[in-house]
């Protein structure tokens, strides 16, 4: 779903090369909204991701040096923190995170045929020396170098042994943490210095190869929210939750081993709320249309409230409890109404329409 | 002109006046008049402003002649000129295809995807109209398939064969009537996870030629390894039987790989150099490819870039370039192209533009008479 400007142009196809320039009017405040979203939300969110990656690296190193239940608990808790930090920025699926397969190197998911799991288990079984050196790990399959692999190391079968004996498994976890740390640091730098795609987003213009005007830049911001809601609904929740309880597949849930499924969903929804706040879209709307942003905020708060209290519970238990399952189902429903509020009503106020034919890969 | 078998204008009029009487009788008088007056008819999937899906038949002048409802979003249409039957395929990962009779002789019917399979949105008839081939997904194995349906027996599914790749999208029947060209887009998806792309780091698109009689692989063409994220998705045939294809790039947005290429059985695959500004205007996404063999051109559209480019098939040079909001549907028309957009706009090759604001046109349009 790509948002686009309404452009007035006409020419005869049979004629030789002739491009009719776009005649669109800039949505007022477009560039400022994007700038504010970057400074007020995206940069701090990547900075937080980088700092939690640093904490995680320290915690896993400590566990490897001195295995103990306490250090294992601290490493697992640091894993929860980085999941939370990542969830709050992962819906930004463009810019520097698209370089070098970083998105998939941070989180390869869904792993429907357990390809990654098998590779991780093979590394552990074979004690693959290349997997404990961050630089060589970075060259391996994306599925063995990110959060999914680390979750198995810290929470999967055999992980309790880390409390008493570090060994290869811990060294592999340390390498994954260091690898995540270096990716996170690169992202933090790219956004804070405005390099490449990150910088281009903030400076739309006719010569900009990605954003030819403020409308396209603002469209990227709204797309992030619209695609994000779709991802939360279609990929994350629908991936494990059936229409009825009989269709539930709890082991298809992201982070079911670490019981971070709900926390990740809340982080995702919080990022949409955060982008809305930071970009201050209300200020760019006429007074009698500002309720649209208020409506989006209200819905996001409702979803968050429904999910609060479910964090840290095994996803299978949540699904098995009709009341808890209903709360998750409600959050899923809210993402649909939010798609309409943001994708149609709010976008429409800025003169942007949701593209129909250009959805991914058709 | 996707199969090079579109019936001529004269044939079509004779056809409509004779065998098509029942079809015309079923239309409102003004629609029947429009159909008879039309020099050509085009079929395209749509969603209307109430959110209902269907297939629309449009006259060359952009008049709406008829609509065929669909249970969900459609994608492309296959057409058999011998029987006048058309098949609209569900958009990926849909599991239905609707057969409708252009002549109105029989009621519409639905083909359900086989268990564990879904459609990718494209299909093609055999030259004798007896068999229908559809691109499909073996969901568990994430393997591309061609499903084979017997059009003489209620479109019963009578077989399947491998596409030797993942995510087969558009397919064409080659001029020999026996070889199928299939674009393996290379992107893994699974219905449990919507349309999420599951393998962007390891995708491996290809363009393959298959023998439709034996199901065997004749040739497989891949781009250079550095272009493994360039998904080959749409194709058409030029006057010399060469396959022109359009791609969608899944790598970093600042990369500018070529998006259009050409391949011919027995020789290699090659990407076309395009002017930087035109390539940039396609936004790494070609949504539709249509050739006009009579005019010696091929057109590619990008709804993401609001751009349509026309290329001379002999010189490879750009001969037309148009900015058109959300343009995607393309079909050869006279010496140019009939184009449709996501804003309900219809741009014929000659004559006036039309817009049916109640409709949003989907990716593809096919001439069916």
XYZ file of C-alpha atoms in Angstrom:
731
model
C 0.000 0.000 0.000
C 1.824 3.055 -1.197
C 0.467 6.498 -0.639
C 0.662 8.851 -3.542
C -0.093 12.364 -4.553
C -2.896 13.183 -6.869
C -1.067 14.311 -9.971
C -2.672 15.963 -12.941
C -0.956 15.073 -16.177
C -1.895 14.048 -19.673
C -0.051 13.141 -22.818
C -0.545 10.916 -25.808
C 1.266 7.629 -25.565
C 2.010 7.557 -29.235
C 4.021 10.742 -28.956
C 7.768 10.742 -28.541
C 9.382 11.168 -25.142
C 7.585 13.852 -23.213
C 7.262 13.955 -19.477
C 4.562 16.097 -18.046
C 5.727 17.501 -14.730
C 3.712 16.767 -11.673
C 1.363 19.577 -10.814
C 0.624 18.635 -7.241
C 0.365 21.034 -4.377
C 2.542 20.301 -1.357
C 0.577 19.197 1.714
C 1.161 22.042 4.169
C 3.759 21.203 6.777
C 4.761 17.911 5.121
C 8.524 18.296 5.448
C 8.195 19.558 9.019
C 6.089 16.575 10.031
C 8.729 14.215 8.630
C 11.528 16.150 10.299
C 9.709 16.031 13.618
C 9.048 12.312 13.287
C 12.757 11.702 12.676
C 13.997 13.892 15.503
C 11.247 13.238 17.973
C 10.797 9.515 17.468
C 12.964 7.621 15.012
C 16.400 8.833 16.108
C 15.703 8.311 19.819
C 14.198 4.902 19.083
C 17.289 3.731 17.185
C 19.505 5.226 19.878
C 17.590 3.231 22.456
C 17.921 0.088 20.357
C 21.690 0.633 20.179
C 22.017 1.219 23.903
C 19.953 -1.829 24.853
C 22.110 -3.851 22.465
C 25.117 -2.610 24.428
C 23.520 -3.656 27.719
C 22.656 -7.039 26.232
C 26.250 -7.542 25.095
C 27.493 -6.763 28.597
C 24.970 -9.110 30.208
C 25.775 -12.035 27.940
C 29.510 -11.460 28.334
C 29.066 -11.497 32.106
C 27.110 -14.738 31.861
C 29.847 -16.322 29.777
C 32.575 -15.190 32.196
C 30.690 -16.240 35.280
C 27.734 -18.549 34.680
C 25.117 -18.299 37.410
C 21.342 -18.223 37.736
C 21.585 -14.500 38.425
C 23.635 -13.784 35.334
C 21.371 -15.960 33.222
C 18.406 -14.019 34.592
C 20.121 -10.732 33.741
C 20.909 -11.897 30.207
C 17.313 -13.005 29.699
C 16.053 -9.735 31.059
C 18.382 -7.840 28.706
C 16.907 -9.899 25.888
C 13.450 -8.663 26.911
C 14.731 -5.097 26.867
C 16.172 -5.337 23.371
C 12.984 -6.969 22.089
C 11.075 -4.045 23.506
C 13.459 -1.492 21.985
C 13.458 -3.213 18.605
C 9.663 -3.523 18.567
C 9.434 0.213 18.975
C 11.327 0.894 15.754
C 10.994 -2.222 13.607
C 7.989 -0.916 11.698
C 10.334 1.641 10.100
C 11.073 -0.731 7.249
C 12.900 1.588 4.900
C 16.148 3.529 4.859
C 19.383 2.266 6.450
C 17.755 -0.885 7.848
C 17.235 -2.077 4.266
C 20.977 -2.013 3.517
C 22.975 -5.239 3.826
C 19.887 -7.261 4.811
C 20.002 -5.629 8.243
C 16.292 -6.061 8.848
C 16.493 -9.823 8.468
C 19.845 -10.039 10.241
C 18.241 -8.403 13.280
C 15.114 -10.541 13.119
C 14.549 -13.362 10.684
C 10.874 -14.098 11.090
C 8.573 -15.841 10.393
C 10.680 -18.950 10.055
C 7.822 -21.054 8.810
C 9.760 -24.141 7.874
C 12.104 -23.870 10.863
C 15.046 -23.303 8.554
C 16.669 -20.932 11.007
C 15.976 -23.130 13.998
C 17.610 -26.092 12.279
C 20.630 -23.961 11.389
C 20.939 -22.692 14.960
C 20.675 -26.230 16.329
C 23.311 -27.371 13.864
C 25.663 -24.613 14.992
C 25.181 -25.680 18.613
C 25.585 -29.365 17.831
C 28.650 -28.902 15.622
C 30.223 -26.188 17.763
C 30.765 -24.195 14.595
C 33.828 -22.065 15.343
C 32.774 -19.487 12.759
C 29.629 -18.696 14.728
C 31.410 -17.401 17.825
C 33.306 -14.646 16.015
C 30.953 -11.703 15.376
C 32.604 -10.796 12.061
C 32.277 -14.266 10.581
C 28.828 -14.738 12.098
C 27.748 -11.636 10.148
C 28.549 -13.497 6.944
C 26.429 -16.513 7.776
C 22.747 -17.084 7.089
C 20.610 -14.185 8.306
C 18.594 -16.670 10.336
C 21.463 -17.509 12.727
C 22.649 -14.031 13.641
C 19.734 -12.135 15.175
C 17.069 -12.049 17.842
C 15.473 -15.349 16.837
C 18.757 -17.219 17.188
C 19.561 -15.491 20.458
C 16.136 -16.338 21.817
C 16.841 -20.022 21.231
C 20.264 -19.727 22.840
C 18.869 -18.031 25.959
C 15.433 -19.655 26.239
C 15.386 -22.777 24.034
C 15.915 -26.402 24.929
C 19.085 -26.761 27.015
C 19.371 -23.051 27.810
C 19.020 -23.584 31.576
C 22.467 -25.167 31.502
C 23.875 -21.698 30.844
C 23.385 -20.999 34.562
C 26.090 -23.496 35.408
C 28.293 -23.915 32.352
C 28.813 -21.271 29.688
C 30.790 -23.040 26.986
C 30.107 -22.843 23.292
C 26.435 -21.959 23.610
C 27.217 -18.851 25.592
C 30.035 -17.830 23.252
C 27.610 -18.090 20.355
C 25.100 -15.945 22.260
C 27.826 -13.396 22.914
C 28.698 -13.286 19.214
C 25.030 -12.775 18.289
C 24.794 -9.970 20.844
C 27.936 -8.315 19.520
C 26.666 -8.642 15.951
C 23.355 -7.056 16.941
C 25.312 -4.332 18.700
C 27.282 -3.460 15.598
C 24.186 -3.403 13.369
C 22.337 -1.259 15.907
C 25.290 1.132 16.153
C 25.387 1.522 12.365
C 21.666 2.301 12.298
C 21.999 4.793 15.117
C 24.846 6.550 13.308
C 23.033 6.545 9.959
C 19.941 8.183 11.402
C 21.723 10.589 13.724
C 24.032 11.846 10.970
C 21.346 11.748 8.294
C 23.393 9.653 5.912
C 22.048 8.291 2.617
C 18.377 7.315 2.653
C 17.821 8.669 6.173
C 19.034 12.117 5.112
C 17.128 12.091 1.842
C 13.853 11.546 3.661
C 14.224 14.807 5.538
C 15.066 16.797 2.413
C 12.521 16.137 -0.326
C 12.983 17.955 -3.609
C 13.014 17.571 -7.367
C 16.577 16.207 -7.399
C 16.032 13.839 -4.506
C 16.095 10.292 -5.903
C 13.641 8.963 -3.319
C 11.316 11.803 -2.336
C 10.495 14.218 -5.114
C 8.330 16.443 -2.929
C 6.999 16.786 0.588
C 3.973 14.715 -0.312
C 6.120 11.691 -1.102
C 8.108 12.167 2.111
C 4.942 12.462 4.177
C 3.530 9.467 2.302
C 6.484 7.406 3.557
C 5.640 8.344 7.138
C 1.972 7.456 6.754
C 2.929 4.288 4.852
C 5.063 3.272 7.813
C 2.016 3.439 10.043
C -0.328 1.780 7.538
C 2.099 -1.023 6.667
C 2.930 -1.354 10.338
C -0.691 -1.927 11.279
C -1.002 -4.451 8.478
C 2.110 -6.248 9.686
C 0.870 -6.362 13.283
C -2.455 -7.765 12.143
C -1.706 -10.011 9.144
C 1.746 -11.249 10.007
C 2.106 -11.061 13.756
C -1.355 -11.734 15.218
C -2.966 -13.677 12.372
C 0.207 -15.726 12.134
C -0.656 -17.553 15.359
C -4.240 -16.634 16.169
C -7.043 -18.227 14.193
C -10.489 -16.821 13.581
C -11.618 -19.255 16.274
C -9.578 -20.779 19.083
C -9.454 -24.075 17.228
C -7.260 -22.374 14.608
C -4.697 -21.057 17.098
C -1.049 -22.024 16.615
C 0.805 -20.622 19.641
C 4.189 -21.907 18.506
C 3.897 -19.755 15.394
C 3.928 -16.664 17.606
C 6.988 -14.463 17.517
C 9.028 -14.773 20.740
C 6.845 -17.488 22.246
C 9.895 -19.055 23.906
C 10.836 -15.905 25.792
C 7.180 -14.975 26.403
C 7.787 -11.604 24.816
C 5.016 -11.957 22.216
C 2.673 -9.443 23.803
C 5.448 -7.033 24.732
C 6.544 -6.975 21.098
C 3.009 -6.265 19.915
C 2.636 -3.465 22.411
C 5.967 -2.026 21.307
C 4.825 -2.068 17.691
C 1.578 -0.253 18.507
C 3.460 2.171 20.747
C 5.682 3.078 17.798
C 2.656 4.110 15.767
C 1.424 6.254 18.637
C 4.935 7.665 19.014
C 5.210 8.617 15.354
C 1.799 10.297 15.491
C 2.803 12.309 18.547
C 6.241 13.291 17.340
C 5.102 14.422 13.910
C 2.390 16.573 15.487
C 0.006 15.988 12.633
C -2.756 17.723 14.550
C -1.030 21.036 13.982
C -1.172 20.592 10.216
C -4.870 19.788 10.118
C -7.715 22.264 10.044
C -9.307 22.620 13.436
C -12.454 20.739 12.505
C -10.426 17.734 11.293
C -8.138 17.338 14.260
C -10.438 14.763 15.751
C -8.979 12.261 13.258
C -5.651 12.198 15.080
C -7.511 12.093 18.381
C -9.480 9.126 17.130
C -6.295 7.262 16.168
C -4.792 7.988 19.583
C -7.951 6.765 21.291
C -7.952 3.492 19.366
C -4.247 2.905 20.005
C -4.764 3.506 23.717
C -7.662 1.044 23.747
C -5.544 -1.646 22.095
C -2.698 -1.032 24.502
C -5.043 -1.241 27.455
C -6.462 -4.527 26.188
C -2.957 -6.006 25.955
C -1.648 -4.653 29.239
C -1.429 -7.338 31.881
C -0.907 -10.062 29.273
C 2.816 -9.426 29.079
C 5.106 -12.134 30.323
C 2.468 -14.835 30.056
C 3.018 -17.837 27.808
C 1.122 -17.136 24.614
C -0.422 -20.608 24.769
C -1.958 -19.742 28.166
C -3.348 -16.479 26.836
C -4.963 -18.232 23.911
C -6.379 -20.981 26.128
C -8.140 -18.457 28.359
C -11.272 -17.118 26.590
C -11.185 -13.745 28.370
C -7.519 -13.150 27.638
C -7.883 -14.404 24.109
C -10.757 -11.969 23.599
C -8.508 -9.098 24.628
C -5.954 -10.080 22.027
C -8.741 -10.448 19.477
C -9.917 -6.953 20.335
C -6.424 -5.571 19.695
C -6.484 -7.257 16.307
C -9.849 -5.663 15.542
C -8.550 -2.250 16.507
C -5.718 -2.506 13.987
C -8.369 -2.793 11.269
C -10.229 0.339 12.312
C -6.893 2.142 12.721
C -6.000 1.225 9.162
C -9.081 3.102 8.043
C -8.479 6.090 10.307
C -4.834 6.500 9.264
C -4.878 4.984 5.789
C -7.993 6.664 4.519
C -9.170 9.508 6.705
C -5.888 11.003 7.867
C -4.065 10.416 4.570
C -6.998 11.888 2.694
C -6.750 15.097 4.717
C -3.215 15.516 3.428
C -4.273 14.955 -0.181
C -2.740 11.478 -0.281
C -4.501 8.394 -1.534
C -3.679 4.803 -0.844
C -2.346 3.189 -3.992
C -4.263 0.153 -5.066
C -2.187 -1.630 -7.643
C 1.244 -1.205 -6.216
C 0.999 -3.468 -3.231
C 4.052 -5.551 -2.766
C 4.945 -7.907 -5.503
C 1.916 -8.262 -7.752
C -2.061 -9.382 -27.551
C -0.566 -11.432 -24.807
C -0.905 -14.682 -26.666
C -0.951 -13.157 -30.112
C -4.340 -14.760 -30.625
C -6.754 -11.914 -30.003
C -9.490 -12.207 -32.564
C -9.789 -9.531 -35.158
C -12.351 -6.781 -35.037
C -14.270 -8.259 -37.954
C -14.309 -11.722 -36.409
C -15.497 -10.325 -33.168
C -18.417 -8.482 -34.673
C -19.533 -11.551 -36.601
C -19.095 -13.548 -33.441
C -21.138 -11.172 -31.338
C -23.942 -10.961 -33.835
C -24.214 -14.741 -34.141
C -23.011 -16.798 -31.189
C -23.037 -13.800 -28.932
C -26.743 -13.142 -29.246
C -27.527 -14.596 -25.853
C -24.785 -12.570 -24.242
C -26.100 -9.388 -25.779
C -29.635 -10.294 -24.839
C -28.519 -10.414 -21.230
C -27.152 -6.889 -21.320
C -29.004 -3.667 -20.800
C -29.872 -2.126 -24.196
C -27.277 0.639 -23.948
C -24.594 -1.838 -22.893
C -25.459 -4.081 -25.812
C -25.237 -1.131 -28.143
C -21.900 -0.159 -26.649
C -20.609 -3.689 -27.115
C -21.608 -3.804 -30.743
C -20.214 -0.368 -31.421
C -16.951 -1.090 -29.671
C -13.918 -1.827 -31.786
C -12.371 -3.831 -28.996
C -13.217 -5.086 -25.532
C -10.850 -5.131 -22.590
C -11.234 -7.004 -19.314
C -9.803 -5.829 -16.011
C -10.245 -6.601 -12.335
C -11.570 -3.778 -10.167
C -12.781 -2.837 -6.752
C -15.655 -0.382 -6.660
C -16.105 2.394 -4.154
C -18.424 0.233 -2.079
C -15.615 -2.283 -1.735
C -17.065 -4.919 -4.074
C -14.742 -6.817 -6.395
C -15.312 -7.839 -9.973
C -14.161 -7.936 -13.553
C -15.166 -5.111 -15.848
C -15.443 -5.265 -19.618
C -14.517 -1.932 -21.154
C -14.961 -0.787 -24.722
C -12.054 0.735 -26.551
C -13.580 4.128 -25.867
C -13.511 3.431 -22.163
C -17.204 2.704 -21.756
C -18.198 0.151 -19.164
C -19.904 -2.651 -21.067
C -20.449 -5.295 -18.434
C -19.337 -6.329 -14.963
C -18.807 -9.798 -13.559
C -18.763 -9.904 -9.741
C -15.949 -11.745 -7.946
C -16.025 -13.052 -4.358
C -12.765 -11.273 -3.498
C -10.003 -9.325 -5.149
C -9.067 -10.508 -8.636
C -5.840 -10.024 -10.515
C -5.456 -11.025 -14.170
C -7.690 -12.664 -16.778
C -7.011 -15.495 -19.226
C -9.065 -15.640 -22.412
C -9.895 -18.337 -24.929
C -11.049 -16.734 -28.172
C -12.391 -20.013 -29.536
C -15.098 -20.361 -26.914
C -15.267 -16.785 -25.711
C -14.605 -17.945 -22.174
C -12.491 -15.912 -19.827
C -11.072 -16.845 -16.433
C -10.412 -14.266 -13.751
C -7.881 -15.378 -11.147
C -7.857 -14.371 -7.500
C -5.019 -12.209 -6.385
C -2.273 -13.968 -4.448
C -2.857 -15.826 -2.123
C -6.484 -16.307 -3.222
C -7.961 -19.720 -3.850
C -10.615 -19.083 -6.505
C -10.841 -18.427 -10.214
C -14.091 -17.444 -11.896
C -14.910 -18.649 -15.402
C -17.249 -16.317 -17.221
C -18.601 -16.653 -20.675
C -17.950 -13.703 -22.875
C -20.716 -14.946 -25.138
C -23.236 -15.341 -22.347
C -23.924 -18.920 -23.376
C -23.213 -20.375 -19.947
C -23.442 -19.145 -16.390
C -20.276 -18.192 -14.529
C -18.590 -20.956 -12.546
C -15.871 -21.052 -9.940
C -12.656 -23.059 -9.871
C -11.387 -23.767 -6.369
C -7.669 -24.137 -5.793
C -6.617 -27.664 -4.844
C -5.942 -28.396 -1.151
C -2.578 -26.958 -0.129
C -2.442 -24.731 -3.216
C -3.268 -21.113 -3.958
C -3.299 -19.060 -7.127
C -0.809 -16.344 -7.965
C -3.229 -14.430 -10.201
C -2.244 -15.420 -13.741
C -3.159 -18.135 -16.222
C -3.233 -18.975 -19.905
C -5.239 -21.270 -22.227
C -3.760 -23.806 -24.632
C -4.140 -22.762 -28.292
C -7.065 -25.142 -28.785
C -8.794 -23.843 -25.676
C -8.936 -27.317 -24.138
C -6.538 -26.753 -21.259
C -6.028 -23.951 -18.801
C -2.683 -23.424 -17.067
C -2.420 -21.418 -13.841
C 0.516 -20.323 -11.710
C 0.115 -21.800 -8.235
C 1.891 -22.222 -4.923
C 2.572 -25.532 -3.238
C 2.086 -23.845 0.126
C 3.910 -26.275 2.409
C 6.871 -26.756 0.117
C 6.930 -23.103 -1.029
C 7.441 -24.498 -4.535
C 6.045 -23.003 -7.718
C 3.585 -25.079 -9.724
C 1.615 -24.890 -12.918
C -1.872 -26.274 -12.302
C -3.491 -27.871 -15.362
C -7.277 -27.701 -15.807
C -9.472 -29.416 -18.377
C -11.647 -26.712 -19.907
C -13.745 -29.366 -21.637
C -14.647 -31.063 -18.344
C -15.782 -28.329 -16.023
C -12.234 -27.111 -15.469
C -11.351 -30.192 -13.441
C -7.772 -30.047 -12.225
C -6.027 -32.838 -14.094
C -2.408 -32.279 -13.212
C 0.386 -30.030 -12.101
C 4.059 -29.556 -12.785
C 6.960 -27.743 -11.169
C 8.115 -24.280 -12.221
C 11.602 -24.986 -10.819
C 11.447 -21.893 -8.685
C 9.380 -20.086 -6.115
C 6.545 -17.596 -6.513
C 5.639 -18.121 -10.191
C 3.756 -15.053 -11.306
C 2.853 -14.320 -14.923
C 3.044 -17.032 -17.583
C 2.839 -16.861 -21.385
C 2.274 -19.339 -24.149
C 5.118 -19.104 -26.648
C 4.381 -18.886 -30.398
C 5.165 -22.600 -30.837
C 1.981 -23.339 -28.897
C 3.851 -25.804 -26.707
C 6.292 -23.878 -24.567
C 5.227 -21.944 -21.507
C 7.325 -19.032 -20.288
C 7.001 -18.599 -16.520
C 8.388 -15.806 -14.343
C 9.463 -17.221 -10.976
C 9.415 -14.100 -8.799
C 11.501 -15.859 -6.166
C 9.738 -14.433 -3.117
C 8.492 -16.865 -0.477
C 5.139 -16.100 1.104
C 2.731 -18.170 3.174
C -0.982 -17.498 3.673
C -0.583 -17.796 7.464
C 1.466 -14.612 7.359
C -0.475 -12.556 4.842
C 1.732 -11.205 2.134
C 4.889 -10.935 4.242
C 8.038 -11.715 2.255
C 9.873 -14.463 4.057
C 13.144 -14.833 2.179
C 14.385 -11.492 0.880
C 17.983 -12.274 1.765
C 18.007 -15.551 -0.142
C 15.515 -15.032 -2.977
C 16.399 -16.470 -6.358
C 14.113 -15.394 -9.211
C 14.248 -16.984 -12.643
C 12.511 -17.021 -15.986
C 11.893 -20.551 -17.162
C 10.582 -22.228 -20.272
C 8.520 -25.371 -19.692
C 7.143 -27.950 -22.081
C 3.419 -27.923 -21.402
C 2.956 -31.440 -22.798
C 5.547 -33.116 -20.587
C 5.858 -30.560 -17.803
C 9.624 -30.707 -18.171
C 12.024 -27.816 -17.848
C 13.335 -26.645 -21.213
C 15.498 -23.746 -20.071
C 16.037 -21.681 -16.967
C 17.416 -18.146 -17.037
C 18.726 -16.281 -14.028
C 20.110 -12.804 -13.651
C 23.584 -12.133 -12.241
C 23.917 -13.173 -8.565
C 24.236 -9.540 -7.484
C 20.692 -9.027 -8.797
C 19.144 -11.853 -6.781
C 16.660 -9.412 -5.236
C 15.353 -8.377 -8.650
C 12.056 -10.246 -8.831
C 10.995 -11.118 -12.401
C 7.195 -10.886 -12.474
C 5.531 -9.737 -15.704
C 6.091 -10.515 -19.364
C 4.851 -10.199 -22.907
C 5.938 -11.323 -26.378
C 7.152 -9.115 -29.181
C 6.652 -9.735 -32.912
C 9.741 -11.964 -33.066
C 8.646 -14.176 -30.211
C 11.058 -12.687 -27.714
C 9.951 -12.445 -24.107
C 10.120 -8.976 -22.572
C 9.964 -8.948 -18.813
C 9.573 -6.395 -16.030
C 10.968 -6.648 -12.514
C 10.391 -5.418 -8.988
C 13.433 -4.770 -6.840
C 13.431 -5.815 -3.186
C 16.832 -4.369 -2.248
C 17.732 -0.900 -0.917
C 15.611 1.879 -2.413
C 18.696 3.850 -3.476
C 19.900 1.050 -5.748
C 18.908 1.550 -9.371
C 18.988 -1.834 -11.096
C 17.552 -2.070 -14.568
C 13.950 -3.243 -14.412
C 13.259 -4.357 -17.966
C 14.860 -7.203 -19.877
C 14.499 -9.579 -22.751
C 15.017 -13.277 -23.233
C 14.564 -15.687 -26.092
C 14.623 -19.451 -25.862
C 18.006 -20.705 -26.981
C 19.828 -17.495 -26.193
C 20.636 -15.537 -23.079
C 18.819 -13.176 -20.806
C 19.690 -9.483 -20.914
C 18.648 -6.388 -19.053
C 17.973 -3.187 -20.930
C 19.755 0.092 -20.285
C 17.218 2.803 -19.681
C 17.691 6.552 -19.212
C 18.367 7.341 -15.554
C 15.397 9.627 -15.094
C 12.975 7.110 -16.592
C 14.395 4.279 -14.501
C 14.216 6.460 -11.401
C 10.594 7.235 -12.269
C 9.725 3.544 -12.201
C 10.629 3.464 -8.481
C 12.112 -0.025 -8.696
C 8.676 -1.450 -9.511
C 7.197 -2.549 -12.818
C 3.554 -3.508 -12.343
C 2.638 -4.551 -15.860
C 4.276 -5.318 -19.217
C 2.491 -5.283 -22.570
C 3.909 -5.565 -26.078
C 2.399 -4.152 -29.224
C 3.897 -6.377 -31.940
C 2.265 -4.405 -34.720
C 3.849 -1.202 -33.486
C 7.155 -2.831 -32.587
C 7.065 -1.566 -29.018
C 6.747 -2.816 -25.474
C 5.349 -0.767 -22.603
C 6.004 -1.039 -18.871
C 4.060 0.698 -16.128
C 4.832 1.672 -12.549
C 1.958 2.621 -10.273
C 4.503 3.439 -7.566
C 6.291 5.937 -9.776
C 3.190 7.077 -11.679
C 5.131 6.337 -14.849
C 4.653 4.538 -18.119
C 7.555 3.928 -20.508
C 7.378 2.672 -24.098
C 10.408 0.967 -25.657
C 11.186 0.145 -29.277
C 11.672 -3.625 -29.363
C 14.289 -3.491 -32.144
C 16.512 -0.687 -30.892
C 15.757 -0.931 -27.174
C 15.372 2.837 -27.198
C 12.768 4.699 -25.228
C 10.088 6.042 -27.554
C 7.409 7.103 -25.106
C 7.307 8.278 -21.515
C 4.248 9.354 -19.618
C 3.494 10.550 -16.108
C 0.134 9.088 -15.123
C -1.002 8.695 -11.530
C -1.178 5.058 -10.446
C -0.970 3.686 -13.959
C -0.732 -0.092 -14.048
C -3.066 -1.895 -16.473
C -1.666 -2.051 -20.013
C -2.859 -3.670 -23.236
C -1.858 -3.155 -26.854
C -4.369 -0.965 -28.679
C -3.941 0.194 -32.303
C -0.442 1.680 -32.509
C -0.228 2.381 -28.796
C -1.588 1.192 -25.485
C -4.810 1.125 -23.578
C -3.930 2.011 -19.996
C -5.886 2.009 -16.758
C -5.143 3.487 -13.343
C -5.877 3.110 -9.677
C -7.862 6.312 -9.883
C -10.447 4.829 -12.219
C -8.914 6.481 -15.234
C -8.947 4.885 -18.683
C -6.484 6.124 -21.274
C -7.107 4.679 -24.750
C -4.426 4.769 -27.425
C -6.456 7.271 -29.350
C -9.420 9.361 -28.474
C -10.470 10.882 -25.231
C -9.491 9.787 -21.760
C -12.341 8.560 -19.658
C -12.658 8.140 -15.912
C -15.100 5.951 -14.071
C -14.580 7.383 -10.597
C -16.658 4.628 -9.005
C -13.997 2.078 -9.940
C -10.391 1.430 -9.029
C -8.714 -0.622 -11.769
C -6.430 -3.424 -10.700
C -2.965 -4.250 -12.042
C -3.804 -5.798 -15.379
C -6.002 -5.449 -18.403
C -6.428 -7.919 -21.255
C -7.970 -7.532 -24.664
C -10.651 -10.192 -25.015
C -12.034 -9.332 -28.429
